[in-house]
Short mmCIF file of C-alpha atoms in Angstrom, two decimals:
data_model
loop_
_atom_site.label_atom_id
_atom_site.label_comp_id
_atom_site.label_asym_id
_atom_site.label_seq_id
_atom_site.Cartn_x
_atom_site.Cartn_y
_atom_site.Cartn_z
CA MET E 144 -5.13 27.57 55.02
CA LYS E 145 -8.90 27.44 54.54
CA ILE E 146 -8.54 28.82 51.01
CA ALA E 147 -5.94 26.17 50.13
CA LEU E 148 -8.17 23.43 51.56
CA THR E 149 -11.18 24.74 49.63
CA ILE E 150 -9.20 24.80 46.40
CA ALA E 151 -7.94 21.26 47.03
CA ILE E 152 -11.49 20.00 47.68
CA LEU E 153 -12.79 21.71 44.53
CA LEU E 154 -9.94 20.26 42.49
CA ILE E 155 -10.63 16.75 43.77
CA ALA E 156 -14.34 17.22 43.07
CA VAL E 157 -13.63 18.29 39.48
CA ILE E 158 -11.32 15.31 38.91
CA VAL E 159 -13.90 12.90 40.31
CA TYR E 160 -16.64 14.47 38.17
CA LEU E 161 -14.55 14.23 35.01
CA ARG E 162 -13.68 10.62 35.78
CA ILE E 163 -17.33 9.67 36.29
CA ASP E 164 -18.34 11.61 33.17
CA PHE E 165 -15.71 9.76 31.12
CA LEU E 166 -16.55 6.28 32.44
CA VAL E 167 -20.30 6.73 31.93
CA GLY E 168 -19.75 7.99 28.38
CA LEU E 169 -17.37 5.15 27.60
CA ALA E 170 -19.83 2.54 28.91
CA ARG E 171 -22.60 4.03 26.79
CA LEU E 172 -20.39 4.01 23.69
CA ARG E 173 -19.49 0.35 24.12
CA LYS E 174 -23.13 -0.56 24.59
CA GLN E 175 -24.37 1.36 21.56
CA HIS E 176 -21.72 0.66 18.93
CA GLN E 177 -20.96 -2.78 17.61
CA PRO E 178 -17.95 -3.28 15.30
CA GLU E 179 -18.51 -4.69 11.85
CA ILE E 180 -16.20 -6.47 9.43
CA GLN E 181 -17.61 -6.18 5.93
CA ASP E 182 -17.80 -9.04 3.44
CA GLU E 183 -14.76 -9.69 1.31
CA ARG E 184 -14.60 -7.34 -1.66
CA HIS E 185 -12.53 -7.56 -4.82
CA THR E 186 -11.31 -4.14 -5.78
CA SER E 187 -8.41 -2.33 -7.44
CA THR E 188 -6.10 -0.79 -4.84
CA PHE E 189 -3.42 1.89 -5.08
CA LEU E 190 -1.11 2.94 -2.25
CA LEU E 191 -0.49 6.68 -1.97
CA ALA E 192 2.50 7.42 0.26
CA THR E 193 3.19 11.14 -0.26
CA GLY E 194 1.03 14.22 0.03
CA GLU E 195 1.78 15.16 -3.56
CA ASP E 196 0.48 11.82 -4.83
CA PHE E 197 -2.56 11.91 -2.57
CA PHE E 198 -3.77 15.40 -3.40
CA GLU E 199 -2.94 15.08 -7.10
CA LYS E 200 -5.08 11.94 -7.39
CA LEU E 201 -7.83 13.31 -5.16
CA PHE E 202 -8.13 16.60 -7.02
CA ALA E 203 -8.14 14.84 -10.41
CA ASP E 204 -10.89 12.44 -9.29
CA ILE E 205 -13.01 15.30 -7.91
CA GLU E 206 -12.50 17.30 -11.11
CA ALA E 207 -13.72 14.30 -13.12
CA SER E 208 -16.74 13.62 -10.87
CA ARG E 209 -20.15 13.42 -12.55
CA HIS E 210 -22.58 12.69 -9.72
CA HIS E 211 -21.26 13.24 -6.20
CA VAL E 212 -18.31 13.80 -3.87
CA HIS E 213 -18.71 12.66 -0.25
CA MET E 214 -15.89 13.43 2.20
CA ILE E 215 -15.02 12.89 5.87
CA PHE E 216 -11.86 14.40 7.35
CA TYR E 217 -10.67 14.61 10.92
CA ILE E 218 -8.58 17.72 10.22
CA PHE E 219 -9.50 20.25 7.55
CA LYS E 220 -7.43 23.45 7.60
CA GLU E 221 -8.08 26.65 5.75
CA ASP E 222 -4.51 27.00 4.48
CA HIS E 223 -3.19 26.82 0.92
CA ILE E 224 -4.19 23.24 0.08
CA GLY E 225 -7.40 23.51 2.11
CA THR E 226 -8.41 26.65 0.24
CA ARG E 227 -7.71 24.97 -3.09
CA LEU E 228 -9.91 22.04 -2.13
CA ILE E 229 -12.70 24.33 -0.94
CA GLU E 230 -12.61 26.22 -4.24
CA LEU E 231 -12.72 22.97 -6.20
CA LEU E 232 -15.70 21.69 -4.20
CA GLU E 233 -17.51 24.98 -4.77
CA LYS E 234 -16.78 24.76 -8.49
CA LYS E 235 -18.16 21.24 -8.74
CA ALA E 236 -21.22 22.17 -6.67
CA ASN E 237 -21.93 25.01 -9.11
CA GLU E 238 -21.77 22.42 -11.91
CA GLY E 239 -24.56 20.50 -10.20
CA ILE E 240 -22.44 17.84 -8.49
CA ASP E 241 -23.78 16.69 -5.11
CA ILE E 242 -21.11 17.64 -2.55
CA LYS E 243 -21.26 16.56 1.09
CA LEU E 244 -18.49 17.39 3.56
CA LEU E 245 -18.29 16.08 7.13
CA VAL E 246 -15.48 17.20 9.44
CA ASP E 247 -14.68 16.48 13.06
CA TRP E 248 -15.89 19.13 15.50
CA ILE E 249 -12.46 19.55 17.09
CA GLY E 250 -10.24 18.77 14.11
CA SER E 251 -11.89 21.20 11.69
CA LYS E 252 -10.27 24.62 11.34
CA LEU E 253 -12.79 26.13 8.93
CA SER E 254 -14.12 29.59 9.72
CA ARG E 255 -17.82 30.40 9.95
CA LYS E 256 -17.44 32.59 6.87
CA THR E 257 -16.06 29.67 4.85
CA ILE E 258 -18.72 27.27 6.12
CA LYS E 259 -21.40 29.76 5.07
CA ARG E 260 -19.76 30.02 1.66
CA LEU E 261 -19.86 26.26 1.26
CA GLN E 262 -23.50 26.07 2.24
CA GLU E 263 -24.46 28.93 -0.07
CA ALA E 264 -22.85 26.97 -2.91
CA GLY E 265 -25.25 24.13 -2.14
CA ILE E 266 -22.73 21.93 -0.31
CA VAL E 267 -24.09 19.84 2.56
CA PHE E 268 -21.75 20.60 5.48
CA ALA E 269 -21.78 19.11 8.98
CA LYS E 270 -19.55 18.63 11.99
CA SER E 271 -19.15 15.16 13.48
CA HIS E 272 -19.12 14.23 17.17
CA THR E 273 -20.29 17.57 18.56
CA PRO E 274 -19.73 17.63 22.36
CA ARG E 275 -22.93 17.28 24.35
CA PHE E 276 -24.27 16.73 27.83
CA PRO E 277 -24.62 14.83 30.11
CA THR E 278 -21.18 13.32 29.35
CA PHE E 279 -19.57 16.48 28.00
CA PHE E 280 -15.97 15.61 28.92
CA PHE E 281 -16.22 12.18 27.33
CA SER E 282 -17.77 13.58 24.14
CA LEU E 283 -14.91 16.08 23.90
CA ASN E 284 -12.54 13.12 23.68
CA HIS E 285 -14.68 10.88 21.44
CA ARG E 286 -13.53 12.00 17.99
CA ASN E 287 -14.37 10.93 14.44
CA HIS E 288 -10.87 10.08 13.22
CA ARG E 289 -11.95 8.57 9.89
CA LYS E 290 -10.72 10.01 6.59
CA ILE E 291 -13.03 8.80 3.82
CA THR E 292 -13.78 10.09 0.34
CA VAL E 293 -16.26 8.57 -2.11
CA ILE E 294 -16.56 9.89 -5.66
CA ASP E 295 -19.49 8.85 -7.87
CA GLY E 296 -19.82 5.70 -5.76
CA LYS E 297 -17.01 4.15 -7.80
CA ILE E 298 -13.79 5.62 -6.37
CA GLY E 299 -12.92 5.63 -2.68
CA TYR E 300 -10.15 6.82 -0.40
CA LEU E 301 -9.19 5.72 3.12
CA GLY E 302 -6.05 6.33 5.16
CA GLY E 303 -4.01 8.78 7.17
CA PHE E 304 -3.94 12.02 5.16
CA ASN E 305 -5.98 14.99 6.35
CA VAL E 306 -6.32 18.37 4.64
CA GLY E 307 -3.49 20.72 5.57
CA ASP E 308 -0.22 22.05 4.19
CA GLU E 309 1.85 19.96 6.61
CA TYR E 310 0.71 16.82 4.77
CA LEU E 311 2.55 18.20 1.75
CA GLY E 312 5.73 18.73 3.78
CA ARG E 313 5.21 22.50 3.97
CA ASN E 314 5.57 22.82 7.74
CA PRO E 315 9.27 23.51 8.44
CA ARG E 316 8.96 21.95 11.90
CA PHE E 317 8.15 18.52 10.45
CA GLY E 318 9.51 18.64 6.89
CA PHE E 319 8.65 15.74 4.60
CA TRP E 320 5.46 13.94 5.66
CA ARG E 321 5.20 10.17 5.22
CA ASP E 322 1.69 8.80 5.26
CA PHE E 323 -0.32 5.95 3.74
CA HIS E 324 -3.67 6.34 2.01
CA MET E 325 -5.42 3.77 -0.13
CA ARG E 326 -7.32 4.58 -3.31
CA PHE E 327 -9.95 2.05 -4.39
CA GLU E 328 -11.80 1.57 -7.66
CA GLY E 329 -14.90 -0.58 -8.03
CA ASP E 330 -16.15 -3.25 -5.64
CA GLY E 331 -15.70 -2.26 -2.00
CA VAL E 332 -16.40 1.42 -2.44
CA GLN E 333 -20.00 0.72 -1.36
CA ASP E 334 -18.69 -0.04 2.15
CA LEU E 335 -17.02 3.36 2.35
CA GLN E 336 -20.25 4.92 1.10
CA ASP E 337 -22.24 3.10 3.78
CA GLN E 338 -19.92 4.42 6.47
CA PHE E 339 -20.13 7.94 5.12
CA PHE E 340 -23.92 7.97 5.28
CA ALA E 341 -23.90 6.40 8.75
CA ASP E 342 -21.57 9.11 10.06
CA LEU E 343 -23.59 11.81 8.31
CA ALA E 344 -26.76 10.57 9.99
CA LEU E 345 -25.05 10.63 13.41
CA ALA E 346 -24.22 14.28 12.70
CA GLY E 347 -27.92 14.98 12.21
CA ILE E 348 -28.03 15.01 8.39
CA ASN E 349 -30.53 12.46 7.10
CA ASN E 350 -30.29 12.91 3.36
CA GLN E 351 -32.20 10.43 1.26
CA GLN E 352 -29.77 8.24 -0.64
CA LYS E 353 -30.06 8.17 -4.41
CA LYS E 354 -29.56 5.35 -6.88
CA SER E 355 -26.46 7.12 -8.22
CA ASP E 356 -24.87 6.81 -4.75
CA TYR E 357 -24.63 3.04 -5.28
CA PRO E 358 -23.82 2.26 -8.92
CA VAL E 359 -23.05 -1.23 -10.19
CA LEU E 360 -19.38 -1.84 -9.41
CA GLU E 361 -16.79 -3.87 -11.28
CA LYS E 362 -14.72 -6.39 -9.38
CA GLY E 363 -10.96 -5.97 -9.29
CA PRO E 364 -7.96 -8.22 -8.56
CA HIS E 365 -7.36 -7.33 -4.89
CA PRO E 366 -9.37 -8.93 -2.05
CA VAL E 367 -9.99 -6.56 0.88
CA ARG E 368 -12.29 -6.18 3.87
CA PHE E 369 -13.26 -3.01 5.67
CA PHE E 370 -13.46 -2.95 9.45
CA THR E 371 -15.30 -0.14 11.22
CA THR E 372 -14.76 0.58 14.92
CA ASN E 373 -16.10 3.20 17.31
CA GLY E 374 -13.84 2.88 20.32
CA THR E 375 -14.45 -0.87 20.52
CA VAL E 376 -12.83 -4.17 19.49
CA LEU E 377 -9.97 -2.78 17.37
CA GLU E 378 -7.55 -3.88 20.06
CA SER E 379 -9.04 -7.40 20.00
CA LEU E 380 -8.69 -7.64 16.21
CA LEU E 381 -5.07 -6.56 16.44
CA LEU E 382 -4.36 -9.14 19.14
CA GLU E 383 -5.91 -11.90 17.02
CA ARG E 384 -3.71 -11.00 14.08
CA LEU E 385 -0.55 -10.71 16.17
CA LYS E 386 -1.13 -14.21 17.57
CA GLU E 387 -1.38 -15.58 14.02
CA ALA E 388 2.12 -14.39 13.11
CA LYS E 389 4.59 -17.16 12.29
CA HIS E 390 7.67 -15.29 11.06
CA SER E 391 7.47 -11.50 11.09
CA ILE E 392 5.47 -8.45 12.15
CA LEU E 393 5.91 -4.97 10.69
CA LEU E 394 4.21 -2.06 12.46
CA GLY E 395 4.09 1.63 11.60
CA SER E 396 2.36 4.36 13.59
CA PRO E 397 2.85 8.02 14.51
CA TYR E 398 2.04 7.18 18.15
CA TYR E 399 2.76 4.15 20.30
CA VAL E 400 0.83 4.17 23.58
CA PRO E 401 -0.88 0.77 23.22
CA GLY E 402 -1.66 -0.27 26.79
CA GLU E 403 -0.37 -3.40 28.46
CA THR E 404 -2.39 -6.00 26.51
CA VAL E 405 -0.95 -5.19 23.08
CA GLN E 406 2.46 -4.47 24.58
CA GLU E 407 2.65 -7.89 26.23
CA ALA E 408 1.43 -9.59 23.03
CA LEU E 409 4.32 -8.07 21.09
CA ILE E 410 6.85 -8.98 23.80
CA GLN E 411 5.56 -12.55 23.85
CA ALA E 412 5.71 -12.79 20.06
CA SER E 413 9.30 -11.55 20.09
CA GLN E 414 10.27 -14.06 22.77
CA ASN E 415 8.70 -16.78 20.60
CA GLY E 416 11.12 -15.95 17.79
CA ILE E 417 8.91 -13.65 15.68
CA GLU E 418 10.94 -10.90 14.02
CA ILE E 419 9.23 -7.61 14.90
CA SER E 420 9.98 -4.12 13.59
CA LEU E 421 8.18 -1.00 14.83
CA LEU E 422 8.55 2.28 12.93
CA LEU E 423 7.73 5.55 14.74
CA PRO E 424 8.47 9.24 14.12
CA GLN E 425 11.49 10.83 15.71
CA LYS E 426 9.54 14.10 16.03
CA SER E 427 6.28 14.59 17.89
CA ASP E 428 3.28 16.63 16.78
CA HIS E 429 1.38 16.40 20.10
CA PRO E 430 2.47 17.19 23.68
CA LEU E 431 3.56 14.20 25.79
CA VAL E 432 2.82 11.58 23.11
CA LYS E 433 6.48 10.78 22.50
CA GLU E 434 7.16 10.72 26.24
CA GLY E 435 4.15 8.44 26.72
CA SER E 436 5.72 5.89 24.39
CA MET E 437 9.24 5.76 25.82
CA GLY E 438 8.61 3.29 28.65
CA TYR E 439 6.84 0.94 26.25
CA ILE E 440 9.65 1.26 23.70
CA GLN E 441 12.38 0.47 26.20
CA ARG E 442 10.66 -2.77 27.22
CA LEU E 443 10.14 -3.75 23.56
CA ILE E 444 13.81 -3.27 22.75
CA GLU E 445 14.84 -5.26 25.82
CA SER E 446 12.65 -8.12 24.58
CA GLY E 447 14.27 -8.14 21.14
CA VAL E 448 11.90 -5.94 19.12
CA SER E 449 13.59 -3.63 16.59
CA VAL E 450 12.31 -0.07 17.07
CA TYR E 451 13.13 2.69 14.59
CA HIS E 452 12.74 6.44 14.66
CA TYR E 453 11.95 7.93 11.25
CA ASP E 454 14.07 11.09 11.14
CA GLN E 455 13.64 12.10 7.48
CA GLY E 456 10.56 14.18 8.30
CA PHE E 457 7.40 13.09 10.10
CA TYR E 458 6.02 9.54 10.05
CA HIS E 459 2.21 9.41 10.14
CA ALA E 460 1.44 6.10 8.38
CA LYS E 461 -0.75 3.57 10.20
CA ALA E 462 0.16 0.13 8.91
CA LEU E 463 0.50 -3.50 9.92
CA VAL E 464 2.03 -6.39 7.98
CA ILE E 465 2.18 -10.00 9.22
CA ASP E 466 4.35 -12.65 7.54
CA GLN E 467 4.35 -10.42 4.43
CA SER E 468 1.00 -11.97 3.47
CA PHE E 469 -1.57 -10.04 5.51
CA GLY E 470 -1.69 -6.33 6.16
CA TRP E 471 -3.83 -3.38 7.03
CA ILE E 472 -3.91 0.33 6.28
CA SER E 473 -5.91 2.24 8.83
CA THR E 474 -7.00 5.58 10.17
CA ALA E 475 -6.17 4.17 13.64
CA ASN E 476 -2.96 4.68 15.56
CA LEU E 477 -1.33 2.21 17.94
CA ASP E 478 -2.66 3.98 21.00
CA LYS E 479 -5.39 3.75 23.59
CA ARG E 480 -7.33 6.60 22.01
CA SER E 481 -7.73 4.73 18.73
CA PHE E 482 -8.39 1.42 20.48
CA HIS E 483 -10.95 2.68 23.00
CA LEU E 484 -12.24 6.14 22.02
CA ASN E 485 -12.04 7.22 18.40
CA SER E 486 -14.24 6.30 15.48
CA GLU E 487 -11.86 4.60 13.04
CA MET E 488 -11.88 2.52 9.86
CA THR E 489 -9.36 -0.07 8.71
CA CYS E 490 -8.79 -1.78 5.38
CA LEU E 491 -7.66 -5.41 5.72
CA LEU E 492 -5.38 -6.42 2.83
CA GLU E 493 -5.68 -10.11 2.15
CA ASN E 494 -3.34 -10.99 -0.71
CA GLU E 495 0.43 -10.93 -1.07
CA ALA E 496 0.49 -8.74 -4.18
CA THR E 497 -1.20 -5.86 -2.37
CA VAL E 498 0.73 -6.39 0.85
CA SER E 499 4.08 -6.47 -0.99
CA VAL E 500 3.60 -2.83 -2.03
CA VAL E 501 3.18 -1.83 1.61
CA VAL E 502 6.15 -4.00 2.68
CA THR E 503 8.42 -2.40 0.10
CA ARG E 504 7.59 1.09 1.29
CA MET E 505 7.92 0.23 4.98
CA LEU E 506 11.26 -1.54 4.55
CA HIS E 507 12.59 1.45 2.62
CA ASP E 508 11.55 3.77 5.45
CA ILE E 509 13.13 1.48 8.03
CA GLU E 510 16.41 1.49 6.10
CA ILE E 511 16.64 5.28 6.27
CA SER E 512 15.57 5.49 9.94
CA GLU E 513 17.54 5.38 13.20
CA LYS E 514 17.44 2.12 15.12
CA LEU E 515 16.99 2.75 18.83
CA THR E 516 19.10 0.99 21.44
CA THR E 517 18.79 0.53 25.19
CA GLN E 518 21.94 2.63 25.55
CA SER E 519 20.45 5.60 23.69
CA LEU E 520 17.27 5.41 25.79
CA LYS E 521 19.26 5.39 29.03
CA GLN E 522 20.70 8.77 28.08
CA ARG E 523 17.35 10.48 28.62
CA GLY E 524 17.58 13.33 31.14
CA LEU E 525 15.58 13.83 34.33
CA TYR E 526 13.30 16.36 32.61
CA SER E 527 12.38 13.85 29.91
CA LYS E 528 11.75 11.15 32.50
CA ALA E 529 9.53 13.51 34.51
CA LYS E 530 7.48 14.21 31.39
CA GLU E 531 7.20 10.45 30.84
CA GLN E 532 5.70 10.04 34.30
CA LEU E 533 3.18 12.79 33.58
CA ALA E 534 2.36 11.22 30.21
CA GLY E 535 1.71 7.89 31.88
CA MET E 536 -0.96 9.49 34.08
CA VAL E 537 -2.97 10.67 31.06
CA SER E 538 -1.98 8.00 28.55
CA GLY E 539 -5.58 7.06 27.81
CA LEU E 540 -6.17 10.51 26.31
CA LEU E 541 -2.92 10.96 24.38
#
């Protein structure tokens, strides 16, 4: 009896400690980091919606680089495509190209041997958001979720693709992988470069920037803005945009655990006659994430929102379109982690020509997906509902 009581007291003490650790770390983050919407840029944009397109373009741009390649990835695996990219970066470094690679401390799967190889080739390598005291538990959860590449200061990438074979549809569990990544040429790339150097400095690498890092950039036909968040204000920006909708809202995300504020905004918009479609994956790549979304989804459907499960593979795109005239492509998911914890970056698309490309792709994916109904959700078993209850208890960390 005494042993059981001691264990219970220790367990409660650990839970209380972790809660205090998390809240203190979160308060410090919100005090230190202020969000920033960049000035309007006029660039040339290209939507990449398959892993084949993304890696083909990325590898070709790196191969053609003449000055530098700067990269941030949340996940970087040492599998087939990861090894190919590592070999290409080494090759370019040996040609005298300045290569800098920043990966998330948790998301990176590179071995010490490979990291040493990269560094011996002259590549600047660092890990972002290394856990540290006194708020160790919070720092474990505060991840750099950005995926940015800048090549010669003139070409930039931002979106959902990481480095791993699954993003090419090579994981039999998930099959085809749908994702959105934007490729930029010219004006606007300087904002991605700024963010890269800011994240590199936070990782403890204070390299002096060179003139070649910021070349003169040509303006393009597509107005965009970049929006950087570090666990702050992304939810507020989303709410502002949702309230501006007059006719329709299209949403795509691999995860939907938004919290009550965004949830109620969507329900209210639907009740006001706004046509809303939400596209999510049928499969799940993380424990409890799908279960964490089910209660939200049921209420959305009951309020008139059309919710679809993409069952042609895995859906990982992070997109928003309002009235087919405004959109965004982001590294952020529709979940509490992206809203309140992760370091993210979003590209705001501000003209119909650019947005129409995203709309076309999303509508195609909706057409080939399964529309959920209240009847289908009611068929969930007791085991699934029990997992949903557990997911609700830890929804802020899903």
